[in-house]
């Protein structure tokens, strides 16, 4: 095989770049949350005495939104550089251990979110996207970081490229679906709808600026179905690889078990969407449980369950 | 919009039957009621969620299929608890009665739902597009424009070009498309049935066998040659095709270039020769690159060191000689081996031995290996004499030594410390029981030879299912109507489920109508 020369120096530059991206994400997150709070304090049309107040607040909010998005775009570019440098330092795809999977996922989530601007108006979940990516990168750099290393023979396969990147993509679509499900569930919450006073009422006023619950639900469904198709593909690609590497396509390894559980949960979500009495909040909860299983699969199963998918490098 | 969905008409029909037939149910009525419950969408949903929950314990408790040693460990450490867990089939979750019950019910429910839906879908595909509703403004998307001077026949042509099935009825055109959505959905569910059958039949006809092969050794493909063998239910051992496999040489390539990575294996290369009646082929067997042999594939699954050891008994006769595969214990290949020399006189001799490829002394005085390649190899041995327990007829693990009827003559609990040997050395066993020598060092590989004839079918059904589910989730199902009224035309569209492009579909139809003039 070709000799691989690792570049730990380049990997350190990659890490610094990722820290820079985190700082930008934090800034974007703060601006997004500030923007949301401004929405909550904006006077309703009935309250305002002068029309100009509402216009002023709306302009200010739109400006904040633009700033948050612009910073998010820069953060995505910087993070992209960090991820690519990591790949160059290791001379392979940057998703062969938990740290790399996490940074790649954070990047892909941001890219999918930004690209979905062309199709749908989803900017209201900006804080959930920047916040989650920041959290992922924070955990990755603090808990999962490992120096660049060559991969063990079992991972030296073309399927590492396919199987894992599709898993990253599926995870990212599932996350944006989950973020939309969260906003949907908050918007549908009975205690929030009936709120008259206090902080809850303030939050309600903020949510009035969000799309309708039906729209949120529909958007979430769109992201989840793409995630589901990708997850089905990663399951099949994993089985093909397992047949090559371990002589069986399916062996109920802990990771295989959880991949199956996630698939079945999201299949349940899709059925719920077509079942009367289940298509609204219950389906949304199922979608969230599905994503919780994805997170569990990546963290707890990788770190604490015994199995063949030992690649965390920790 | 996803699986199990029935046409609106069908749902209404079923509801009517429910309300009218609810008064008195005979045995047949109850059976029908039960069947309808089982094949309902709600039941399918509940069964799916149950399946997800039921799969969880299999990741918590070791499974006999994936981790038999883990199960053994549970029985050793906590026999009562293990017996209890075993009585609930928690070590065989995926073949357990309760797990099987859920997925069998799920598949019965699936068949009971998909078959009637296929009939409905078939009729729908052959039927004419639905009548144009009276009030088109109530549709999800609707536009009214001045007639650019086209007629119903033009509209029908335009819609057909856009892939719709269109029908002129009076002053209106009714069109539909997207039947492939339901087709894809049905194909997905039928493929799952095919997948289940392929998994079951393939598993029954499959086999997998394990074998340890030391450098220079050959393996003849028959049942007796395997160290362990697990056949499927319908597998015939006579079906093993004749060939031999020789391990000519085995190399581990370590990373010597990258500081942080020194000593990590980057490649395992097994040079093997496979011989059939007609030809002999020398090939490279690597991880992730199985070799095809008659009736199966060979996989490289493990490797280790096999020190070549000769034991001479108290009378000077060779009572054991040959390479002994040692089991690796850590990343630096500290390895554990057991040697049994039952033909020794005056007493049978057993050894529990450690091998350190590159030895170093820990501050505690214990040995350790600091590098996985044999740079400074050392063997240590604890020696036992007495009854090896091999004559009782009970099968014994070759990697374990039962010392209950033996006396330790060299080792921690004996007067003499454990023996230490470097390559080429020979030492005496205390008490005049003989000598032992470390003659050389070989490597061994463990290989799996396996076949699952269901594999191709499983892959085929998986890919069809993937294509089916993609189509059923992504392709929209739409109805479009164009109505001509005096100088105006009305265009309306309705979709099943969410369809973000509906408005633009209406605009597109209008543009094309204008263009067709």
PDB file of C-alpha atoms in Angstrom, chain B residues 325-472:
ATOM      1  CA  UNK B 325      -0.867 -20.416  18.303  1.00  0.00           C
ATOM      2  CA  UNK B 326      -0.872 -17.886  21.159  1.00  0.00           C
ATOM      3  CA  UNK B 327      -3.847 -15.572  21.752  1.00  0.00           C
ATOM      4  CA  UNK B 328      -3.000 -11.846  21.607  1.00  0.00           C
ATOM      5  CA  UNK B 329      -3.879 -10.027  24.840  1.00  0.00           C
ATOM      6  CA  UNK B 330      -3.076  -6.416  23.978  1.00  0.00           C
ATOM      7  CA  UNK B 331      -2.077  -4.017  21.219  1.00  0.00           C
ATOM      8  CA  UNK B 332       1.598  -4.840  21.622  1.00  0.00           C
ATOM      9  CA  UNK B 333       0.832  -8.519  21.107  1.00  0.00           C
ATOM     10  CA  UNK B 334       1.560  -9.831  24.580  1.00  0.00           C
ATOM     11  CA  UNK B 335       0.171 -13.308  23.925  1.00  0.00           C
ATOM     12  CA  UNK B 336      -1.088 -16.186  26.007  1.00  0.00           C
ATOM     13  CA  UNK B 337      -0.604 -19.819  25.051  1.00  0.00           C
ATOM     14  CA  UNK B 338      -1.245 -23.225  26.527  1.00  0.00           C
ATOM     15  CA  UNK B 339       0.795 -26.334  25.742  1.00  0.00           C
ATOM     16  CA  UNK B 340      -0.242 -29.838  26.695  1.00  0.00           C
ATOM     17  CA  UNK B 341       2.154 -32.764  26.456  1.00  0.00           C
ATOM     18  CA  UNK B 342       0.033 -35.767  27.521  1.00  0.00           C
ATOM     19  CA  UNK B 343       2.491 -38.378  26.255  1.00  0.00           C
ATOM     20  CA  UNK B 344       5.204 -37.353  28.711  1.00  0.00           C
ATOM     21  CA  UNK B 345       6.642 -39.721  31.298  1.00  0.00           C
ATOM     22  CA  UNK B 346       6.716 -40.074  34.212  1.00  0.00           C
ATOM     23  CA  UNK B 347       4.036 -37.376  34.417  1.00  0.00           C
ATOM     24  CA  UNK B 348       1.930 -35.485  31.895  1.00  0.00           C
ATOM     25  CA  UNK B 349       3.172 -31.906  31.477  1.00  0.00           C
ATOM     26  CA  UNK B 350       1.193 -28.721  30.902  1.00  0.00           C
ATOM     27  CA  UNK B 351       2.408 -25.173  30.305  1.00  0.00           C
ATOM     28  CA  UNK B 352       0.717 -21.800  30.714  1.00  0.00           C
ATOM     29  CA  UNK B 353       2.899 -19.438  28.772  1.00  0.00           C
ATOM     30  CA  UNK B 354       3.219 -15.779  27.851  1.00  0.00           C
ATOM     31  CA  UNK B 355       4.954 -14.473  24.778  1.00  0.00           C
ATOM     32  CA  UNK B 356       6.372 -10.939  24.610  1.00  0.00           C
ATOM     33  CA  UNK B 357       7.478  -9.913  21.070  1.00  0.00           C
ATOM     34  CA  UNK B 358       9.522  -6.983  22.427  1.00  0.00           C
ATOM     35  CA  UNK B 359       9.990  -7.510  26.105  1.00  0.00           C
ATOM     36  CA  UNK B 360      10.413  -4.875  28.779  1.00  0.00           C
ATOM     37  CA  UNK B 361      10.403  -4.986  32.561  1.00  0.00           C
ATOM     38  CA  UNK B 362       7.735  -2.991  34.404  1.00  0.00           C
ATOM     39  CA  UNK B 363       8.683  -1.286  37.712  1.00  0.00           C
ATOM     40  CA  UNK B 364       6.517  -3.922  39.441  1.00  0.00           C
ATOM     41  CA  UNK B 365       8.883  -6.624  38.153  1.00  0.00           C
ATOM     42  CA  UNK B 366       6.351  -8.027  35.689  1.00  0.00           C
ATOM     43  CA  UNK B 367       7.144  -8.350  31.997  1.00  0.00           C
ATOM     44  CA  UNK B 368       5.336  -6.479  29.290  1.00  0.00           C
ATOM     45  CA  UNK B 369       5.606  -6.054  25.543  1.00  0.00           C
ATOM     46  CA  UNK B 370       6.362  -2.570  24.272  1.00  0.00           C
ATOM     47  CA  UNK B 371       6.187  -3.189  20.526  1.00  0.00           C
ATOM     48  CA  UNK B 372       4.130  -5.648  18.478  1.00  0.00           C
ATOM     49  CA  UNK B 373       6.885  -6.797  16.127  1.00  0.00           C
ATOM     50  CA  UNK B 374       9.356  -9.422  17.461  1.00  0.00           C
ATOM     51  CA  UNK B 375      12.451  -7.315  18.130  1.00  0.00           C
ATOM     52  CA  UNK B 376      13.406  -8.864  21.463  1.00  0.00           C
ATOM     53  CA  UNK B 377      11.087 -11.850  21.950  1.00  0.00           C
ATOM     54  CA  UNK B 378      10.741 -13.702  25.242  1.00  0.00           C
ATOM     55  CA  UNK B 379       8.678 -16.703  26.331  1.00  0.00           C
ATOM     56  CA  UNK B 380       7.763 -17.242  29.970  1.00  0.00           C
ATOM     57  CA  UNK B 381       6.250 -20.481  31.185  1.00  0.00           C
ATOM     58  CA  UNK B 382       4.571 -21.814  34.274  1.00  0.00           C
ATOM     59  CA  UNK B 383       4.916 -25.572  34.267  1.00  0.00           C
ATOM     60  CA  UNK B 384       2.475 -28.080  35.768  1.00  0.00           C
ATOM     61  CA  UNK B 385       2.819 -31.836  36.062  1.00  0.00           C
ATOM     62  CA  UNK B 386       0.157 -34.418  36.825  1.00  0.00           C
ATOM     63  CA  UNK B 387      -3.150 -35.296  35.138  1.00  0.00           C
ATOM     64  CA  UNK B 388      -4.107 -33.068  32.213  1.00  0.00           C
ATOM     65  CA  UNK B 389      -7.661 -34.474  32.390  1.00  0.00           C
ATOM     66  CA  UNK B 390      -7.694 -35.357  28.698  1.00  0.00           C
ATOM     67  CA  UNK B 391      -8.608 -39.013  29.224  1.00  0.00           C
ATOM     68  CA  UNK B 392     -11.978 -38.427  30.867  1.00  0.00           C
ATOM     69  CA  UNK B 393     -13.708 -37.915  27.522  1.00  0.00           C
ATOM     70  CA  UNK B 394     -14.840 -34.410  28.384  1.00  0.00           C
ATOM     71  CA  UNK B 395     -14.030 -31.982  25.546  1.00  0.00           C
ATOM     72  CA  UNK B 396     -11.336 -29.538  26.659  1.00  0.00           C
ATOM     73  CA  UNK B 397     -10.619 -26.045  25.457  1.00  0.00           C
ATOM     74  CA  UNK B 398      -7.189 -26.077  23.788  1.00  0.00           C
ATOM     75  CA  UNK B 399      -6.597 -22.536  25.073  1.00  0.00           C
ATOM     76  CA  UNK B 400      -7.199 -23.412  28.747  1.00  0.00           C
ATOM     77  CA  UNK B 401      -5.375 -25.674  31.177  1.00  0.00           C
ATOM     78  CA  UNK B 402      -7.253 -27.385  33.996  1.00  0.00           C
ATOM     79  CA  UNK B 403      -4.707 -27.508  36.837  1.00  0.00           C
ATOM     80  CA  UNK B 404      -6.938 -29.063  39.525  1.00  0.00           C
ATOM     81  CA  UNK B 405      -5.079 -32.410  39.387  1.00  0.00           C
ATOM     82  CA  UNK B 406      -1.666 -30.952  38.623  1.00  0.00           C
ATOM     83  CA  UNK B 407       1.279 -29.668  40.611  1.00  0.00           C
ATOM     84  CA  UNK B 408       3.028 -26.457  39.727  1.00  0.00           C
ATOM     85  CA  UNK B 409       6.756 -27.121  39.405  1.00  0.00           C
ATOM     86  CA  UNK B 410       7.827 -23.796  37.940  1.00  0.00           C
ATOM     87  CA  UNK B 411       6.018 -20.497  38.463  1.00  0.00           C
ATOM     88  CA  UNK B 412       4.793 -18.077  41.085  1.00  0.00           C
ATOM     89  CA  UNK B 413       3.483 -20.784  43.459  1.00  0.00           C
ATOM     90  CA  UNK B 414       6.370 -23.206  43.024  1.00  0.00           C
ATOM     91  CA  UNK B 415       9.848 -23.366  44.496  1.00  0.00           C
ATOM     92  CA  UNK B 416      11.343 -22.495  41.129  1.00  0.00           C
ATOM     93  CA  UNK B 417      10.308 -19.319  39.338  1.00  0.00           C
ATOM     94  CA  UNK B 418       8.669 -19.498  35.915  1.00  0.00           C
ATOM     95  CA  UNK B 419      10.872 -20.542  32.999  1.00  0.00           C
ATOM     96  CA  UNK B 420      12.174 -17.896  30.599  1.00  0.00           C
ATOM     97  CA  UNK B 421      13.307 -18.646  27.065  1.00  0.00           C
ATOM     98  CA  UNK B 422      14.608 -16.633  24.150  1.00  0.00           C
ATOM     99  CA  UNK B 423      14.635 -18.023  20.617  1.00  0.00           C
ATOM    100  CA  UNK B 424      16.952 -21.038  20.323  1.00  0.00           C
ATOM    101  CA  UNK B 425      17.123 -21.638  24.070  1.00  0.00           C
ATOM    102  CA  UNK B 426      16.433 -24.898  25.864  1.00  0.00           C
ATOM    103  CA  UNK B 427      15.808 -25.117  29.610  1.00  0.00           C
ATOM    104  CA  UNK B 428      15.200 -27.956  32.068  1.00  0.00           C
ATOM    105  CA  UNK B 429      11.902 -28.456  33.805  1.00  0.00           C
ATOM    106  CA  UNK B 430      12.562 -28.591  37.579  1.00  0.00           C
ATOM    107  CA  UNK B 431      12.171 -32.005  39.207  1.00  0.00           C
ATOM    108  CA  UNK B 432      13.632 -33.970  36.310  1.00  0.00           C
ATOM    109  CA  UNK B 433      10.441 -33.900  34.290  1.00  0.00           C
ATOM    110  CA  UNK B 434      12.302 -33.067  31.069  1.00  0.00           C
ATOM    111  CA  UNK B 435      13.229 -30.028  29.011  1.00  0.00           C
ATOM    112  CA  UNK B 436      11.505 -27.441  26.879  1.00  0.00           C
ATOM    113  CA  UNK B 437      12.967 -25.471  23.974  1.00  0.00           C
ATOM    114  CA  UNK B 438      11.885 -22.388  22.013  1.00  0.00           C
ATOM    115  CA  UNK B 439      13.004 -23.340  18.507  1.00  0.00           C
ATOM    116  CA  UNK B 440      11.607 -20.573  16.375  1.00  0.00           C
ATOM    117  CA  UNK B 441       8.827 -18.144  15.781  1.00  0.00           C
ATOM    118  CA  UNK B 442       6.046 -18.260  13.228  1.00  0.00           C
ATOM    119  CA  UNK B 443       2.925 -16.198  12.684  1.00  0.00           C
ATOM    120  CA  UNK B 444      -0.550 -17.584  12.251  1.00  0.00           C
ATOM    121  CA  UNK B 445      -3.754 -16.237  10.794  1.00  0.00           C
ATOM    122  CA  UNK B 446      -7.331 -17.072  11.587  1.00  0.00           C
ATOM    123  CA  UNK B 447      -9.603 -17.337   8.619  1.00  0.00           C
ATOM    124  CA  UNK B 448     -13.331 -17.632   8.208  1.00  0.00           C
ATOM    125  CA  UNK B 449     -14.616 -19.568   5.260  1.00  0.00           C
ATOM    126  CA  UNK B 450     -18.223 -18.681   4.666  1.00  0.00           C
ATOM    127  CA  UNK B 451     -21.001 -18.543   2.183  1.00  0.00           C
ATOM    128  CA  UNK B 452     -24.509 -17.147   2.212  1.00  0.00           C
ATOM    129  CA  UNK B 453     -26.351 -17.990  -1.007  1.00  0.00           C
ATOM    130  CA  UNK B 454     -29.040 -15.466  -0.035  1.00  0.00           C
ATOM    131  CA  UNK B 455     -26.622 -12.546  -0.348  1.00  0.00           C
ATOM    132  CA  UNK B 456     -27.368 -11.621  -3.948  1.00  0.00           C
ATOM    133  CA  UNK B 457     -31.115 -11.795  -3.376  1.00  0.00           C
ATOM    134  CA  UNK B 458     -30.870  -9.797  -0.184  1.00  0.00           C
ATOM    135  CA  UNK B 459     -28.931  -7.080  -1.992  1.00  0.00           C
ATOM    136  CA  UNK B 460     -31.369  -7.121  -4.904  1.00  0.00           C
ATOM    137  CA  UNK B 461     -34.460  -6.787  -2.696  1.00  0.00           C
ATOM    138  CA  UNK B 462     -32.761  -4.097  -0.574  1.00  0.00           C
ATOM    139  CA  UNK B 463     -31.985  -2.001  -3.623  1.00  0.00           C
ATOM    140  CA  UNK B 464     -35.497  -2.431  -5.041  1.00  0.00           C
ATOM    141  CA  UNK B 465     -36.920  -1.464  -1.654  1.00  0.00           C
ATOM    142  CA  UNK B 466     -34.679   1.601  -1.565  1.00  0.00           C
ATOM    143  CA  UNK B 467     -35.777   2.646  -5.055  1.00  0.00           C
ATOM    144  CA  UNK B 468     -39.415   2.017  -4.134  1.00  0.00           C
ATOM    145  CA  UNK B 469     -39.348   4.020  -0.928  1.00  0.00           C
ATOM    146  CA  UNK B 470     -37.495   6.880  -2.638  1.00  0.00           C
ATOM    147  CA  UNK B 471     -40.110   7.110  -5.381  1.00  0.00           C
ATOM    148  CA  UNK B 472     -42.980   6.820  -2.917  1.00  0.00           C
TER     149      UNK B 472
END
